[in-house]
Every structure is written in structure tokens, then in C-alpha cells.
Short mmCIF file of C-alpha atoms and ligand atoms in Angstrom, two decimals:
data_model
loop_
_atom_site.label_atom_id
_atom_site.label_comp_id
_atom_site.label_asym_id
_atom_site.label_seq_id
_atom_site.Cartn_x
_atom_site.Cartn_y
_atom_site.Cartn_z
CA MET A 5 27.43 8.53 -4.75
CA GLN A 6 26.85 9.94 -8.22
CA SER A 7 26.23 13.58 -7.36
CA THR A 8 24.67 15.65 -4.62
CA ASN A 9 21.32 14.29 -5.76
CA GLY A 10 22.28 10.61 -5.62
CA PHE A 11 20.68 8.80 -8.54
CA MET A 12 17.84 11.32 -8.95
CA LYS A 13 17.97 13.68 -11.94
CA ALA A 14 14.92 15.95 -11.57
CA LEU A 15 11.20 16.13 -10.95
CA LYS A 16 9.20 15.88 -14.17
CA CYS A 17 5.55 16.64 -15.02
CA ARG A 18 3.67 13.49 -16.03
CA GLU A 19 1.56 15.52 -18.46
CA CYS A 20 3.86 17.97 -20.31
CA GLY A 21 7.30 16.63 -19.39
CA ARG A 22 8.61 19.94 -18.02
CA GLU A 23 11.38 19.42 -15.48
CA TYR A 24 11.68 20.94 -12.00
CA PRO A 25 14.42 20.99 -9.34
CA LEU A 26 14.36 18.28 -6.66
CA SER A 27 12.56 20.40 -4.03
CA ALA A 28 9.37 19.95 -1.98
CA THR A 29 6.89 20.54 -4.78
CA HIS A 30 4.32 18.31 -6.43
CA VAL A 31 2.39 19.99 -9.26
CA CYS A 32 3.35 21.50 -12.60
CA GLU A 33 2.86 25.26 -12.77
CA PHE A 34 1.59 25.07 -16.35
CA ASP A 35 -1.00 22.29 -16.39
CA PHE A 36 -1.24 21.19 -12.71
CA GLY A 37 0.02 17.73 -13.74
CA PRO A 38 1.62 15.62 -10.98
CA LEU A 39 5.42 15.65 -10.71
CA GLU A 40 7.42 12.44 -10.66
CA VAL A 41 11.08 11.67 -9.82
CA VAL A 42 13.35 10.92 -12.82
CA TYR A 43 16.42 8.73 -12.26
CA ASP A 44 19.76 8.19 -13.96
CA TYR A 45 19.10 4.56 -15.00
CA ALA A 46 22.46 4.22 -16.80
CA ALA A 47 24.29 4.93 -13.52
CA ILE A 48 21.90 2.72 -11.53
CA LYS A 49 22.47 -0.22 -13.88
CA LYS A 50 26.16 -0.26 -12.97
CA SER A 51 25.64 -0.68 -9.22
CA MET A 52 22.34 -2.57 -9.02
CA THR A 53 22.91 -6.21 -9.93
CA ARG A 54 21.04 -9.20 -8.48
CA SER A 55 24.07 -10.29 -6.47
CA ALA A 56 24.69 -6.78 -5.13
CA ILE A 57 21.09 -6.55 -3.98
CA GLU A 58 21.13 -10.04 -2.44
CA SER A 59 24.19 -9.16 -0.36
CA ARG A 60 22.45 -6.20 1.31
CA PRO A 61 20.37 -6.15 4.54
CA GLN A 62 16.80 -7.47 4.22
CA THR A 63 14.94 -4.15 4.25
CA MET A 64 13.29 -2.09 1.50
CA TRP A 65 16.51 -0.05 1.35
CA ARG A 66 18.29 -2.85 -0.50
CA TYR A 67 16.74 -1.16 -3.60
CA ARG A 68 18.15 2.17 -2.48
CA GLU A 69 19.28 3.39 -5.96
CA LEU A 70 15.62 3.35 -7.09
CA LEU A 71 14.36 5.25 -4.02
CA PRO A 72 14.43 9.08 -4.04
CA VAL A 73 16.95 10.07 -1.39
CA ALA A 74 20.25 11.79 -2.12
CA LYS A 75 22.28 10.22 0.69
CA GLU A 76 21.85 7.21 2.95
CA PRO A 77 18.30 7.05 4.46
CA THR A 78 17.99 8.24 8.06
CA VAL A 79 14.34 7.40 8.85
CA GLY A 80 12.76 3.94 8.75
CA THR A 81 15.99 2.14 7.91
CA GLN A 82 14.49 -1.20 9.12
CA VAL A 83 11.29 -1.01 7.05
CA GLY A 84 10.17 -3.60 4.51
CA PHE A 85 11.20 -7.04 3.25
CA THR A 86 8.01 -8.51 4.67
CA PRO A 87 7.21 -12.20 4.06
CA LEU A 88 5.88 -13.48 0.74
CA VAL A 89 3.86 -16.49 1.83
CA ARG A 90 2.76 -19.41 -0.38
CA ALA A 91 -0.98 -19.70 0.33
CA GLU A 92 -1.97 -23.26 -0.56
CA ARG A 93 -5.08 -23.50 1.57
CA LEU A 94 -6.47 -20.16 0.38
CA ALA A 95 -5.60 -21.13 -3.22
CA LYS A 96 -7.77 -24.22 -2.88
CA ARG A 97 -10.59 -22.19 -1.33
CA LEU A 98 -10.50 -19.60 -4.15
CA GLY A 99 -9.96 -22.18 -6.90
CA ILE A 100 -6.58 -21.11 -8.29
CA ARG A 101 -3.44 -23.16 -9.00
CA GLU A 102 -0.88 -20.96 -7.24
CA LEU A 103 -1.39 -18.12 -4.77
CA TRP A 104 0.96 -15.92 -2.71
CA ILE A 105 0.32 -13.38 0.04
CA LYS A 106 2.64 -10.36 0.27
CA ASN A 107 2.19 -9.84 3.99
CA ASP A 108 2.56 -6.17 4.91
CA THR A 109 0.38 -6.70 8.01
CA VAL A 110 3.75 -7.19 9.73
CA ASN A 111 5.62 -4.25 8.24
CA TYR A 112 7.87 -2.43 10.71
CA PRO A 113 7.09 -0.38 12.78
CA THR A 114 3.34 0.35 12.41
CA LEU A 115 2.02 -2.78 10.68
CA SER A 116 0.98 -1.43 7.29
CA PHE A 117 2.53 -0.77 3.89
CA LYS A 118 2.52 2.97 4.74
CA ASP A 119 5.82 2.50 6.61
CA ARG A 120 7.40 2.15 3.15
CA VAL A 121 6.23 5.51 1.83
CA VAL A 122 6.85 7.29 5.13
CA SER A 123 10.46 6.15 5.52
CA VAL A 124 11.19 7.61 2.08
CA ALA A 125 9.22 10.83 2.63
CA LEU A 126 10.75 11.57 6.05
CA SER A 127 14.30 10.68 4.99
CA ARG A 128 13.91 13.08 2.06
CA ALA A 129 12.20 15.74 4.24
CA ARG A 130 15.24 15.73 6.51
CA GLU A 131 17.58 16.09 3.54
CA LEU A 132 15.57 19.14 2.49
CA GLY A 133 15.88 20.63 5.98
CA PHE A 134 12.34 20.23 7.36
CA THR A 135 11.77 19.85 11.10
CA THR A 136 7.96 19.53 11.09
CA VAL A 137 6.21 16.80 9.09
CA ALA A 138 2.50 16.28 8.44
CA CYS A 139 -0.04 14.30 6.44
CA ALA A 140 -3.68 13.92 5.43
CA SER A 141 -4.59 10.34 6.25
CA THR A 142 -7.26 7.65 6.30
CA GLY A 143 -5.47 6.19 9.34
CA ASN A 144 -2.44 4.06 8.54
CA LEU A 145 -0.44 6.96 7.12
CA ALA A 146 -1.08 8.98 10.29
CA ASN A 147 0.14 6.02 12.41
CA SER A 148 3.32 5.71 10.38
CA VAL A 149 4.12 9.44 10.23
CA ALA A 150 3.53 9.71 14.00
CA ALA A 151 5.78 6.73 14.83
CA ASN A 152 8.61 7.42 12.40
CA ALA A 153 8.64 11.16 13.24
CA ALA A 154 8.88 10.31 16.94
CA ALA A 155 11.83 7.99 16.35
CA ALA A 156 13.54 10.61 14.17
CA GLY A 157 12.94 13.48 16.61
CA LEU A 158 10.73 15.39 14.15
CA ARG A 159 7.56 17.29 15.10
CA SER A 160 4.40 15.88 13.48
CA TYR A 161 0.85 17.00 12.73
CA VAL A 162 -1.48 14.33 11.39
CA PHE A 163 -4.92 15.14 9.99
CA ILE A 164 -7.64 12.45 9.90
CA PRO A 165 -11.40 12.19 9.40
CA SER A 166 -12.98 12.22 12.89
CA ASP A 167 -14.93 8.97 12.35
CA LEU A 168 -11.87 6.66 12.16
CA GLU A 169 -11.52 3.41 14.12
CA GLN A 170 -10.33 3.75 17.75
CA GLY A 171 -7.32 1.58 16.92
CA LYS A 172 -6.11 3.97 14.26
CA ILE A 173 -6.58 7.08 16.45
CA ILE A 174 -4.82 5.65 19.53
CA ASN A 175 -2.03 4.37 17.28
CA SER A 176 -1.27 7.97 16.31
CA LEU A 177 -1.74 9.61 19.72
CA VAL A 178 0.56 7.26 21.60
CA TYR A 179 3.67 8.57 19.79
CA GLY A 180 2.99 12.15 20.90
CA ALA A 181 1.91 13.39 17.47
CA GLN A 182 -0.46 16.33 17.16
CA VAL A 183 -3.60 14.52 15.96
CA ILE A 184 -6.19 16.76 14.32
CA ALA A 185 -9.58 15.11 13.70
CA ILE A 186 -11.60 16.85 10.99
CA LYS A 187 -15.39 16.68 10.95
CA GLY A 188 -15.62 15.52 7.37
CA HIS A 189 -14.46 12.76 5.03
CA TYR A 190 -10.93 12.25 3.72
CA ASP A 191 -11.38 14.41 0.63
CA GLU A 192 -12.22 17.38 2.87
CA VAL A 193 -9.23 16.61 5.12
CA ASN A 194 -7.03 16.54 2.04
CA ARG A 195 -8.35 19.86 0.73
CA LEU A 196 -7.65 21.53 4.09
CA CYS A 197 -4.14 20.05 4.14
CA ALA A 198 -3.39 21.48 0.68
CA GLU A 199 -4.26 24.94 2.10
CA ILE A 200 -2.16 24.42 5.23
CA ALA A 201 0.79 23.08 3.20
CA GLY A 202 0.73 26.25 1.08
CA LYS A 203 0.79 28.48 4.15
CA TYR A 204 3.19 26.74 6.57
CA GLY A 205 6.68 25.49 5.80
CA TRP A 206 5.97 21.87 6.71
CA ALA A 207 6.73 18.68 4.85
CA PHE A 208 3.30 17.19 4.11
CA VAL A 209 4.30 13.69 3.08
CA ASN A 210 1.38 13.22 0.69
CA VAL A 211 1.03 16.83 -0.49
CA ASN A 212 4.25 18.78 -1.24
CA MET A 213 6.43 15.66 -0.63
CA ARG A 214 4.19 13.40 -2.73
CA PRO A 215 6.65 12.77 -5.62
CA TYR A 216 9.15 11.25 -3.14
CA TYR A 217 6.61 9.63 -0.83
CA ALA A 218 4.82 7.76 -3.62
CA GLU A 219 8.07 6.18 -4.85
CA GLY A 220 8.34 4.25 -1.57
CA SER A 221 5.46 2.03 -2.74
CA LYS A 222 7.68 0.58 -5.47
CA SER A 223 9.59 -1.36 -2.82
CA MET A 224 6.61 -3.68 -2.36
CA GLY A 225 6.82 -4.64 -6.05
CA PHE A 226 10.63 -4.99 -6.01
CA GLU A 227 10.38 -7.38 -3.06
CA ILE A 228 7.67 -9.49 -4.72
CA VAL A 229 9.83 -9.98 -7.82
CA GLU A 230 12.97 -10.85 -5.86
CA GLN A 231 11.07 -13.17 -3.48
CA LEU A 232 9.56 -15.04 -6.45
CA GLY A 233 13.10 -15.76 -7.70
CA TRP A 234 13.40 -12.58 -9.80
CA LYS A 235 10.11 -13.25 -11.63
CA ILE A 236 7.19 -10.91 -12.17
CA PRO A 237 3.90 -12.54 -11.07
CA GLU A 238 1.28 -13.20 -13.75
CA HIS A 239 -1.35 -11.47 -11.62
CA THR A 240 -1.05 -9.01 -8.72
CA VAL A 241 -4.16 -7.85 -6.84
CA VAL A 242 -3.75 -4.45 -5.17
CA PRO A 243 -6.11 -2.42 -2.93
CA MET A 244 -6.78 1.11 -4.19
CA ALA A 245 -7.36 4.26 -2.13
CA SER A 246 -5.76 7.08 -4.13
CA GLY A 247 -4.61 4.44 -6.65
CA SER A 248 -0.94 5.27 -6.07
CA LEU A 249 0.24 1.85 -4.82
CA LEU A 250 -1.18 0.14 -7.92
CA THR A 251 0.63 2.48 -10.29
CA LYS A 252 3.91 2.10 -8.39
CA ILE A 253 3.78 -1.72 -8.40
CA HIS A 254 3.56 -1.48 -12.19
CA LYS A 255 6.44 1.02 -12.22
CA SER A 256 8.56 -1.30 -10.05
CA PHE A 257 8.12 -4.15 -12.55
CA GLN A 258 8.96 -1.82 -15.45
CA GLU A 259 12.13 -0.57 -13.74
CA PHE A 260 13.37 -4.09 -13.00
CA ILE A 261 12.81 -5.00 -16.67
CA LYS A 262 14.64 -1.85 -17.80
CA LEU A 263 17.63 -2.69 -15.53
CA GLY A 264 17.74 -6.31 -16.70
CA LEU A 265 16.99 -7.62 -13.19
CA THR A 266 14.00 -9.62 -14.44
CA GLU A 267 12.74 -10.93 -17.76
CA GLU A 268 9.92 -9.17 -19.55
CA ARG A 269 6.68 -11.17 -19.54
CA PRO A 270 2.96 -10.39 -19.77
CA TYR A 271 1.48 -9.48 -16.37
CA ARG A 272 -1.68 -7.88 -15.01
CA VAL A 273 -2.05 -5.54 -12.04
CA HIS A 274 -5.67 -5.74 -10.84
CA GLY A 275 -7.34 -3.21 -8.54
CA SER A 276 -9.68 -3.78 -5.59
CA GLN A 277 -12.04 -1.38 -3.82
CA ALA A 278 -15.01 -1.41 -1.46
CA THR A 279 -18.43 -1.04 -3.11
CA GLY A 280 -19.10 1.79 -0.65
CA CYS A 281 -16.21 3.76 -2.20
CA ASN A 282 -15.53 2.46 -5.70
CA PRO A 283 -14.79 5.38 -8.05
CA ILE A 284 -11.87 3.59 -9.75
CA SER A 285 -13.34 0.09 -10.02
CA ALA A 286 -16.70 1.46 -11.24
CA ALA A 287 -14.90 3.33 -14.02
CA GLN A 288 -12.81 0.26 -14.93
CA LYS A 289 -15.89 -1.95 -15.13
CA ALA A 290 -17.69 0.62 -17.30
CA GLY A 291 -14.69 0.83 -19.66
CA LEU A 292 -14.07 4.52 -18.89
CA ASP A 293 -10.65 6.16 -18.67
CA PHE A 294 -11.80 8.70 -16.04
CA PHE A 295 -13.68 8.28 -12.75
CA LYS A 296 -16.66 10.03 -11.15
CA PRO A 297 -16.01 11.17 -7.55
CA VAL A 298 -18.14 9.44 -4.87
CA LYS A 299 -19.06 10.03 -1.23
CA PRO A 300 -17.53 7.13 0.78
CA ASN A 301 -19.64 4.86 2.98
CA THR A 302 -17.80 1.64 3.88
CA ILE A 303 -16.12 -0.19 6.76
CA ALA A 304 -12.91 -0.13 4.67
CA LYS A 305 -12.00 3.33 5.97
CA SER A 306 -8.34 3.04 4.97
CA LEU A 307 -9.49 2.93 1.32
CA ALA A 308 -12.23 5.56 1.64
CA ILE A 309 -11.04 8.20 -0.82
CA GLY A 310 -13.87 9.46 -3.01
CA THR A 311 -11.67 11.63 -5.26
CA PRO A 312 -8.56 9.49 -5.82
CA ALA A 313 -5.49 11.55 -6.82
CA ASP A 314 -4.02 8.75 -8.95
CA GLY A 315 -7.31 7.25 -10.13
CA PHE A 316 -6.72 8.31 -13.72
CA TYR A 317 -3.25 6.70 -13.79
CA ALA A 318 -4.45 3.54 -12.03
CA LEU A 319 -7.08 3.11 -14.77
CA LYS A 320 -4.36 3.58 -17.37
CA VAL A 321 -2.13 0.87 -15.82
CA MET A 322 -5.04 -1.58 -15.70
CA ARG A 323 -5.87 -0.83 -19.34
CA GLU A 324 -2.24 -1.20 -20.45
CA THR A 325 -1.69 -4.50 -18.59
CA GLY A 326 -5.09 -5.96 -19.57
CA ALA A 327 -6.14 -6.06 -15.93
CA SER A 328 -9.51 -5.78 -14.18
CA ALA A 329 -10.93 -4.15 -11.09
CA ASP A 330 -13.85 -5.03 -8.86
CA ASP A 331 -15.39 -4.05 -5.55
CA VAL A 332 -17.03 -5.83 -2.63
CA THR A 333 -19.69 -5.03 -0.02
CA ASP A 334 -19.10 -4.74 3.72
CA PRO A 335 -20.30 -8.33 4.43
CA GLU A 336 -17.99 -9.60 1.65
CA ILE A 337 -15.09 -7.63 3.19
CA ARG A 338 -15.67 -9.35 6.55
CA GLU A 339 -15.85 -12.71 4.79
CA GLY A 340 -12.54 -11.89 3.05
CA ILE A 341 -10.88 -11.11 6.39
CA LYS A 342 -12.12 -14.43 7.79
CA MET A 343 -11.07 -16.48 4.74
CA LEU A 344 -7.52 -15.14 4.96
CA ALA A 345 -7.37 -15.70 8.72
CA GLU A 346 -8.86 -19.22 8.65
CA CYS A 347 -6.82 -20.43 5.67
CA GLU A 348 -3.46 -18.75 6.26
CA GLY A 349 -3.36 -17.51 9.85
CA ILE A 350 -3.04 -13.90 8.73
CA PHE A 351 -5.27 -11.27 10.35
CA ALA A 352 -5.65 -8.36 7.95
CA GLU A 353 -7.50 -5.11 8.33
CA THR A 354 -10.49 -4.23 6.15
CA ALA A 355 -8.30 -3.41 3.12
CA GLY A 356 -6.99 -7.00 3.22
CA GLY A 357 -10.57 -8.25 3.32
CA VAL A 358 -11.28 -6.13 0.24
CA THR A 359 -8.32 -7.58 -1.67
CA THR A 360 -9.06 -11.19 -0.71
CA ALA A 361 -12.77 -10.92 -1.54
CA VAL A 362 -12.08 -9.15 -4.85
CA ALA A 363 -9.52 -11.84 -5.76
CA LYS A 364 -12.24 -14.43 -5.14
CA LYS A 365 -14.53 -12.60 -7.58
CA LEU A 366 -11.82 -12.19 -10.24
CA ILE A 367 -10.96 -15.90 -10.08
CA ALA A 368 -14.60 -17.05 -10.06
CA SER A 369 -15.34 -14.95 -13.16
CA GLY A 370 -12.22 -16.11 -15.02
CA ARG A 371 -10.67 -12.63 -15.12
CA ILE A 372 -7.83 -14.36 -13.24
CA PRO A 373 -7.72 -17.80 -14.91
CA ALA A 374 -7.66 -20.77 -12.49
CA LYS A 375 -4.52 -22.18 -14.15
CA ASP A 376 -2.49 -19.04 -13.37
CA SER A 377 -0.46 -17.74 -10.42
CA ALA A 378 -1.37 -14.63 -8.41
CA VAL A 379 -0.01 -12.45 -5.60
CA LEU A 380 -2.36 -10.65 -3.20
CA CYS A 381 -1.00 -7.44 -1.64
CA ILE A 382 -2.23 -7.51 1.96
CA THR A 383 -1.47 -4.05 3.24
CA GLY A 384 -2.58 -3.59 6.86
CA ASN A 385 -3.06 -5.35 10.21
CA GLY A 386 -6.43 -6.48 11.58
CA LEU A 387 -5.62 -5.50 15.17
CA LYS A 388 -6.12 -1.87 14.10
CA THR A 389 -9.67 -2.34 12.78
CA LEU A 390 -11.27 -4.57 15.42
CA ASP A 391 -14.42 -2.38 15.29
CA ALA A 392 -15.10 -3.62 11.76
CA ILE A 393 -15.50 -7.29 12.70
CA ALA A 394 -16.47 -7.10 16.38
CA GLY A 395 -19.67 -9.12 16.71
CA HIS A 396 -18.99 -11.08 13.49
CA THR A 397 -16.47 -13.66 14.70
CA GLY A 398 -18.59 -15.74 17.07
CA THR A 399 -17.93 -15.60 20.81
CA ALA A 400 -15.73 -17.39 23.31
CA ARG A 401 -17.59 -20.09 25.23
CA GLU A 402 -17.40 -19.71 28.99
CA ILE A 403 -17.26 -22.64 31.41
CA ARG A 404 -16.29 -23.10 35.05
CA PRO A 405 -12.80 -24.54 35.71
CA SER A 406 -14.12 -28.10 35.67
CA LEU A 407 -13.05 -31.05 33.51
CA ARG A 408 -16.62 -32.30 33.42
CA GLU A 409 -17.89 -29.01 31.96
CA PHE A 410 -15.10 -29.04 29.39
CA GLU A 411 -15.90 -32.59 28.33
CA ALA A 412 -19.57 -31.79 28.03
CA LEU A 413 -18.64 -28.92 25.72
CA LEU A 414 -16.28 -31.14 23.72
CA SER A 415 -18.94 -33.80 23.17
CA THR A 416 -21.16 -31.22 21.46
CA ASP A 417 -18.18 -30.25 19.21
CA GLU A 418 -17.50 -33.86 18.24
CA ALA A 419 -21.06 -34.22 17.07
CA SER A 420 -20.47 -31.34 14.64
CA PRO A 421 -18.48 -31.87 11.40
CA ALA A 422 -16.62 -28.53 11.78
CA ILE A 423 -13.95 -30.10 14.01
CA ALA A 424 -11.57 -32.40 12.18
C1 LIG B 215 -3.12 3.70 2.02
C2 LIG B 215 -3.51 2.27 1.94
C3 LIG B 215 -3.65 1.58 0.70
C4 LIG B 215 -3.51 2.14 -0.70
O1 LIG B 215 -3.32 3.44 -0.85
P1 LIG B 215 -3.09 4.21 -2.24
O2 LIG B 215 -3.49 5.59 -1.88
O3 LIG B 215 -3.99 3.60 -3.26
O4 LIG B 215 -1.65 4.07 -2.57
C5 LIG B 215 -3.92 0.23 0.76
N1 LIG B 215 -4.09 -0.42 1.92
C6 LIG B 215 -3.97 0.20 3.11
C7 LIG B 215 -4.18 -0.60 4.36
C8 LIG B 215 -3.67 1.55 3.16
O5 LIG B 215 -3.56 2.14 4.36
ZN1 LIG B 216 3.07 20.02 -16.89
#
């Protein structure tokens, strides 16, 4: 290890560049700019070669030098390295030459990309001496904090909007977390959590621990590059809630270029949202570099953040990479979920429907050219948002246990062209 801080040097304000010690703090005292972890890239370059990485276990921690922990991680050590799947049938359906699915619906242990950010945040929280962890969540983050805290023997409080899907609520309660449902939308939950974080000495993963937490998202981008044979994809389509994941995928590509792990090439990181909560995509489409807050109303509850903390920076990344954003309605989200399931056998939650349906729009309009190659970041599992598509999948057909009844049913199928 390099020093007591590992490969981290300091926290640094994204606005004025002032540096802060590596504690549990997230805003600059002078301009309220967000703080970000700074690394010792010269030291990292010595130990992080392609062959060194390839020899390590297949988890997100194979990129450990670029993740903000001082010592070896202690929480979520099995997280990440989810499949990157070549999606030939979906490519044909969407009209693009080459398509890949980064499948975080099967991330360990709570089936969403949030396990990445939580393993970093809780490992770091332990290093800093915290025994109680907490979060403000649209659902998946609460699930992951609850599960990983349970496994680590930490106490957890998770705060959610009270109108979340059953699947997301039960998936937090089962681990014995303290689940606090707030009568209000996420932005109100978040505001309350900022007050609580200031008053109690807890590690709020996405409040005072945010600089560390957010870095965990980079692992999704690192994995994509390595799994493509150390190449950055021409196009990556990313769902946006706070906008953090999109900015960190860009950062992951930039860091791999800086360390010589991949060749520099033009690439675009596109953003996707639901029309019922589209502050970032509306601003991108209007050519603005700032967003107007909205009041969310969509089935994509995991993305329902009306005042996105990283919206400004997500817009900047899209501008700098020449990328686009778009948004889709609730019926389009359901259609996206079904397209992905029918073509690739992957059942995503609503956020995955958003990303698939937005990719369809970007390809159809030429913003992703048909001759190019694209990766879709599919970030959560459909088993957690059954409410969103219940009643929209058709129904099972019931017969008595009789061969004659089955054959009668089959003869009506054979008359229809849907069965090949
Ligand atoms: C949290 C979340 C995202 C993106 O979150 P950001 O705040 O933009 O980083 C995407 N998909 C799912 C399923 C999520 O839970
Ligand atoms: Zn500052």
C-alpha cells in the first residue's frame, strides 16, 4: 500500500479546486460545490496493468486502485463483473449493427447496479469508524444498503418515498433494516436525510459519504471496457436518476485512457429518462446547460428524482462527448421491458425498459447511427417491479389435465403466425 490513504490523495471541490481531508464530507465550505476523490495516478500506473487486472478475481474489486478505500475492502467483496452479453436479436429489432447488454440485473447480492456503490461506501464507512449506515433511496439503494449492512454487521436506516413498489419495500425489510417510508417524493426524502445526516453521526452513503459512494459506479465502465477486449464502446446508453452513473462511466473511460489501459477514441455517453421525470433529458434536448426541477410522475420509480444532484455534470458530459438524451412514456417503458425480455431473455426493471426504449429512439433518429456499436447499461431486475407490468404481459391459459384439451389449445396456436 502507498500510504495510510491507499491511492487516494484528497477530496477536491469540483468548482473551486480547494482540497479537503479524506473524511465523511461532501460539499465545499466556500461555494457548496460537490467534493470528489483525487488519486495518485502515477502510483496507480505502476501496479495497474492489463495482465495484473486479468489475474485478479472476477469482481469489481479487480480495479481496486481506482476505488476509494484505503485498505482491502471489507463489504461487498463479491460484487460486480456482471455479464456483457452480445444482443444480436435485439440489435436486429432496433436496427443497429452491433449491440451489447451490460447486465446488472444479476449483480450480487441485491440485483441492481447499486451493489457497486454500496460496497464502496460501506467499506469506506467502516474504515472511518462508522457503525450505523443510512441512505435516501428510490428503492434499489435501500435494498443494497440493507443487505450489505446486514452481512457486515452494521446497523442501517433506509429512507424511501412511501409509494414505492412492494418488491422494493420487502427487499429492504427482510434484512432487518430500519425502513422509514416518507409521505413525499424522493426530493423531500433527500432533503430530510440531509438534515438527519447533519445531526446524527451516521454514514449516509449518498449524503456525507457521496464522494466515495459515487466512485463505485466507475466499475461498471471499467468492466465494459475490459469485457470488450480493452476497447471503449462507440456508444453507451445510461439511465439517469441523479445523473451520477452517467458521469462516472465517462470518468472510468477517461481514467483507463490516462493509465494507458485502453486507446483513446471518440465515444458518446447518452442519457435516458422517463418522460414523467425528465429534467436532464428535457434540458439536453433544448440545448441548455442547466435543468429545471420537475415533480415526478412515472412507473420508473427508481429514476424518479426531480432535482438531480449531478444533472448539471451529466449535461456537461453529454455535451463534451457529443451525446444525446431522450425520454419515454410509461407505455414505451413497458414495451422496452418486453423487447429486452423477448429478444434476449433478460427481465429488467422499469429503468431497463427506459434505457431500451430510449436506445430504440436514438437509433431510429440516427443519433446513434445504424452502422455503429452500442452498449446498453441495464441496471436493475424486473422481479422487483412486477407492479409496473402486471396486467400487461398477457395471461396464462388454464386447461384441465387432459391431452385433448391441450391439443385443442395447440391447434389454435398453429393457426396463428406468432408460433414458429
Ligand atoms: C439508482 C439507479 C440508476 C441511476 O442512478 P444515478 O443516480 O443516475 O446514478 C439507474 N438505474 C437503477 C435501476 C437505479 O436504481
Ligand atoms: Zn469549492
